[in-house]
């Protein structure tokens, strides 16, 4: 496709044959194409790098984690099986404050 434009071969695109293409335009297009390829090669490792979501949106992740922790705390605080154990630990701590 690019070669066809360079050679002014527009048979596949009849509307392009009516447009006058200047040499400067072709040089500019070639230069931009070379720049694009150069940047693509130079930045390939950055583009393919996998970035953790918490780096991109750190505050969203904290809010989600905070909600999870709040839910776990709520489950622990309402757990009927743990209530006697917690009360027992509190009474031991009050009797022996050095522990």
JSON list of C-alpha atoms in Angstrom, two decimals:
[
{"chain": "A", "resi": 1, "resn": "UNK", "atom": "CA", "xyz": [0.00, 0.00, 0.00]},
{"chain": "A", "resi": 2, "resn": "UNK", "atom": "CA", "xyz": [2.72, 2.48, 0.98]},
{"chain": "A", "resi": 3, "resn": "UNK", "atom": "CA", "xyz": [4.74, 1.58, -2.10]},
{"chain": "A", "resi": 4, "resn": "UNK", "atom": "CA", "xyz": [1.72, 2.13, -4.33]},
{"chain": "A", "resi": 5, "resn": "UNK", "atom": "CA", "xyz": [1.34, 5.66, -2.96]},
{"chain": "A", "resi": 6, "resn": "UNK", "atom": "CA", "xyz": [5.04, 6.35, -3.49]},
{"chain": "A", "resi": 7, "resn": "UNK", "atom": "CA", "xyz": [4.75, 5.20, -7.12]},
{"chain": "A", "resi": 8, "resn": "UNK", "atom": "CA", "xyz": [1.46, 7.09, -7.60]},
{"chain": "A", "resi": 9, "resn": "UNK", "atom": "CA", "xyz": [-0.35, 3.81, -8.31]},
{"chain": "A", "resi": 10, "resn": "UNK", "atom": "CA", "xyz": [-3.92, 4.52, -7.28]},
{"chain": "A", "resi": 11, "resn": "UNK", "atom": "CA", "xyz": [-5.75, 1.91, -9.37]},
{"chain": "A", "resi": 12, "resn": "UNK", "atom": "CA", "xyz": [-7.27, 0.34, -6.25]},
{"chain": "A", "resi": 13, "resn": "UNK", "atom": "CA", "xyz": [-8.57, 3.74, -5.11]},
{"chain": "A", "resi": 14, "resn": "UNK", "atom": "CA", "xyz": [-10.10, 5.69, -8.00]},
{"chain": "A", "resi": 15, "resn": "UNK", "atom": "CA", "xyz": [-10.79, 8.78, -5.89]},
{"chain": "A", "resi": 16, "resn": "UNK", "atom": "CA", "xyz": [-7.12, 9.10, -4.99]},
{"chain": "A", "resi": 17, "resn": "UNK", "atom": "CA", "xyz": [-6.14, 9.32, -8.64]},
{"chain": "A", "resi": 18, "resn": "UNK", "atom": "CA", "xyz": [-7.94, 12.67, -8.81]},
{"chain": "A", "resi": 19, "resn": "UNK", "atom": "CA", "xyz": [-5.94, 14.09, -5.88]},
{"chain": "A", "resi": 20, "resn": "UNK", "atom": "CA", "xyz": [-2.59, 15.69, -6.56]},
{"chain": "A", "resi": 21, "resn": "UNK", "atom": "CA", "xyz": [0.05, 14.28, -4.24]},
{"chain": "A", "resi": 22, "resn": "UNK", "atom": "CA", "xyz": [3.07, 16.49, -3.69]},
{"chain": "A", "resi": 23, "resn": "UNK", "atom": "CA", "xyz": [6.57, 15.18, -3.10]},
{"chain": "A", "resi": 24, "resn": "UNK", "atom": "CA", "xyz": [6.68, 16.98, 0.25]},
{"chain": "A", "resi": 25, "resn": "UNK", "atom": "CA", "xyz": [3.59, 15.10, 1.39]},
{"chain": "A", "resi": 26, "resn": "UNK", "atom": "CA", "xyz": [5.17, 11.78, 0.50]},
{"chain": "A", "resi": 27, "resn": "UNK", "atom": "CA", "xyz": [8.40, 12.70, 2.29]},
{"chain": "A", "resi": 28, "resn": "UNK", "atom": "CA", "xyz": [6.46, 13.79, 5.37]},
{"chain": "A", "resi": 29, "resn": "UNK", "atom": "CA", "xyz": [4.47, 10.55, 5.36]},
{"chain": "A", "resi": 30, "resn": "UNK", "atom": "CA", "xyz": [7.66, 8.50, 5.01]},
{"chain": "A", "resi": 31, "resn": "UNK", "atom": "CA", "xyz": [9.34, 10.45, 7.81]},
{"chain": "A", "resi": 32, "resn": "UNK", "atom": "CA", "xyz": [6.36, 9.94, 10.12]},
{"chain": "A", "resi": 33, "resn": "UNK", "atom": "CA", "xyz": [6.29, 6.24, 9.26]},
{"chain": "A", "resi": 34, "resn": "UNK", "atom": "CA", "xyz": [9.99, 5.91, 10.12]},
{"chain": "A", "resi": 35, "resn": "UNK", "atom": "CA", "xyz": [9.45, 7.80, 13.39]},
{"chain": "A", "resi": 36, "resn": "UNK", "atom": "CA", "xyz": [6.53, 5.54, 14.25]},
{"chain": "A", "resi": 37, "resn": "UNK", "atom": "CA", "xyz": [8.59, 2.40, 13.62]},
{"chain": "A", "resi": 38, "resn": "UNK", "atom": "CA", "xyz": [11.52, 3.81, 15.60]},
{"chain": "A", "resi": 39, "resn": "UNK", "atom": "CA", "xyz": [9.36, 4.65, 18.63]},
{"chain": "A", "resi": 40, "resn": "UNK", "atom": "CA", "xyz": [7.65, 1.28, 18.39]},
{"chain": "A", "resi": 41, "resn": "UNK", "atom": "CA", "xyz": [11.04, -0.47, 18.57]},
{"chain": "A", "resi": 42, "resn": "UNK", "atom": "CA", "xyz": [12.42, 1.74, 21.33]},
{"chain": "A", "resi": 43, "resn": "UNK", "atom": "CA", "xyz": [9.36, 1.54, 23.54]},
{"chain": "A", "resi": 44, "resn": "UNK", "atom": "CA", "xyz": [8.47, -2.09, 22.92]},
{"chain": "A", "resi": 45, "resn": "UNK", "atom": "CA", "xyz": [9.48, -3.18, 26.43]},
{"chain": "A", "resi": 46, "resn": "UNK", "atom": "CA", "xyz": [7.40, -0.43, 28.02]},
{"chain": "A", "resi": 47, "resn": "UNK", "atom": "CA", "xyz": [4.34, -1.13, 25.89]},
{"chain": "A", "resi": 48, "resn": "UNK", "atom": "CA", "xyz": [4.45, -4.87, 26.64]},
{"chain": "A", "resi": 49, "resn": "UNK", "atom": "CA", "xyz": [5.16, -4.38, 30.35]},
{"chain": "A", "resi": 50, "resn": "UNK", "atom": "CA", "xyz": [2.44, -5.64, 32.66]},
{"chain": "A", "resi": 51, "resn": "UNK", "atom": "CA", "xyz": [1.50, -2.99, 35.19]},
{"chain": "A", "resi": 52, "resn": "UNK", "atom": "CA", "xyz": [-0.36, -3.93, 38.35]},
{"chain": "A", "resi": 53, "resn": "UNK", "atom": "CA", "xyz": [-3.78, -2.31, 38.71]},
{"chain": "A", "resi": 54, "resn": "UNK", "atom": "CA", "xyz": [-2.89, -0.82, 42.09]},
{"chain": "A", "resi": 55, "resn": "UNK", "atom": "CA", "xyz": [-0.14, 1.23, 40.42]},
{"chain": "A", "resi": 56, "resn": "UNK", "atom": "CA", "xyz": [-2.52, 2.65, 37.84]},
{"chain": "A", "resi": 57, "resn": "UNK", "atom": "CA", "xyz": [-5.32, 3.42, 40.32]},
{"chain": "A", "resi": 58, "resn": "UNK", "atom": "CA", "xyz": [-3.85, 3.10, 43.81]},
{"chain": "A", "resi": 59, "resn": "UNK", "atom": "CA", "xyz": [-6.75, 4.67, 45.69]},
{"chain": "A", "resi": 60, "resn": "UNK", "atom": "CA", "xyz": [-9.41, 2.45, 44.12]},
{"chain": "A", "resi": 61, "resn": "UNK", "atom": "CA", "xyz": [-7.57, -0.67, 45.24]},
{"chain": "A", "resi": 62, "resn": "UNK", "atom": "CA", "xyz": [-7.25, 0.66, 48.79]},
{"chain": "A", "resi": 63, "resn": "UNK", "atom": "CA", "xyz": [-10.96, 1.39, 48.94]},
{"chain": "A", "resi": 64, "resn": "UNK", "atom": "CA", "xyz": [-11.80, -2.11, 47.73]},
{"chain": "A", "resi": 65, "resn": "UNK", "atom": "CA", "xyz": [-9.36, -3.69, 50.19]},
{"chain": "A", "resi": 66, "resn": "UNK", "atom": "CA", "xyz": [-10.75, -1.53, 52.98]},
{"chain": "A", "resi": 67, "resn": "UNK", "atom": "CA", "xyz": [-14.27, -2.80, 52.25]},
{"chain": "A", "resi": 68, "resn": "UNK", "atom": "CA", "xyz": [-13.04, -6.40, 52.37]},
{"chain": "A", "resi": 69, "resn": "UNK", "atom": "CA", "xyz": [-11.35, -5.79, 55.72]},
{"chain": "A", "resi": 70, "resn": "UNK", "atom": "CA", "xyz": [-14.47, -4.11, 57.09]},
{"chain": "A", "resi": 71, "resn": "UNK", "atom": "CA", "xyz": [-16.57, -7.10, 56.04]},
{"chain": "A", "resi": 72, "resn": "UNK", "atom": "CA", "xyz": [-14.15, -9.51, 57.71]},
{"chain": "A", "resi": 73, "resn": "UNK", "atom": "CA", "xyz": [-14.16, -7.44, 60.90]},
{"chain": "A", "resi": 74, "resn": "UNK", "atom": "CA", "xyz": [-17.96, -7.37, 60.88]},
{"chain": "A", "resi": 75, "resn": "UNK", "atom": "CA", "xyz": [-18.08, -11.16, 60.48]},
{"chain": "A", "resi": 76, "resn": "UNK", "atom": "CA", "xyz": [-15.62, -11.62, 63.33]},
{"chain": "A", "resi": 77, "resn": "UNK", "atom": "CA", "xyz": [-17.45, -9.22, 65.63]},
{"chain": "A", "resi": 78, "resn": "UNK", "atom": "CA", "xyz": [-20.80, -10.96, 65.06]},
{"chain": "A", "resi": 79, "resn": "UNK", "atom": "CA", "xyz": [-19.48, -14.53, 65.29]},
{"chain": "A", "resi": 80, "resn": "UNK", "atom": "CA", "xyz": [-21.35, -16.16, 68.19]},
{"chain": "A", "resi": 81, "resn": "UNK", "atom": "CA", "xyz": [-18.74, -18.92, 68.57]},
{"chain": "A", "resi": 82, "resn": "UNK", "atom": "CA", "xyz": [-15.90, -16.45, 69.12]},
{"chain": "A", "resi": 83, "resn": "UNK", "atom": "CA", "xyz": [-17.79, -14.25, 71.62]},
{"chain": "A", "resi": 84, "resn": "UNK", "atom": "CA", "xyz": [-17.10, -16.45, 74.71]},
{"chain": "A", "resi": 85, "resn": "UNK", "atom": "CA", "xyz": [-13.42, -16.76, 73.77]},
{"chain": "A", "resi": 86, "resn": "UNK", "atom": "CA", "xyz": [-13.05, -13.01, 73.40]},
{"chain": "A", "resi": 87, "resn": "UNK", "atom": "CA", "xyz": [-14.82, -12.38, 76.70]},
{"chain": "A", "resi": 88, "resn": "UNK", "atom": "CA", "xyz": [-12.54, -14.95, 78.36]},
{"chain": "A", "resi": 89, "resn": "UNK", "atom": "CA", "xyz": [-9.42, -13.29, 76.92]},
{"chain": "A", "resi": 90, "resn": "UNK", "atom": "CA", "xyz": [-10.61, -9.88, 78.07]},
{"chain": "A", "resi": 91, "resn": "UNK", "atom": "CA", "xyz": [-11.22, -11.12, 81.62]},
{"chain": "A", "resi": 92, "resn": "UNK", "atom": "CA", "xyz": [-7.75, -12.73, 81.74]},
{"chain": "A", "resi": 93, "resn": "UNK", "atom": "CA", "xyz": [-6.18, -9.52, 80.51]},
{"chain": "A", "resi": 94, "resn": "UNK", "atom": "CA", "xyz": [-8.02, -7.48, 83.15]},
{"chain": "A", "resi": 95, "resn": "UNK", "atom": "CA", "xyz": [-6.88, -9.83, 85.93]},
{"chain": "A", "resi": 96, "resn": "UNK", "atom": "CA", "xyz": [-3.28, -9.96, 84.68]},
{"chain": "A", "resi": 97, "resn": "UNK", "atom": "CA", "xyz": [-2.64, -6.65, 82.87]},
{"chain": "A", "resi": 98, "resn": "UNK", "atom": "CA", "xyz": [1.05, -7.47, 82.29]},
{"chain": "A", "resi": 99, "resn": "UNK", "atom": "CA", "xyz": [0.20, -10.07, 79.58]}
]
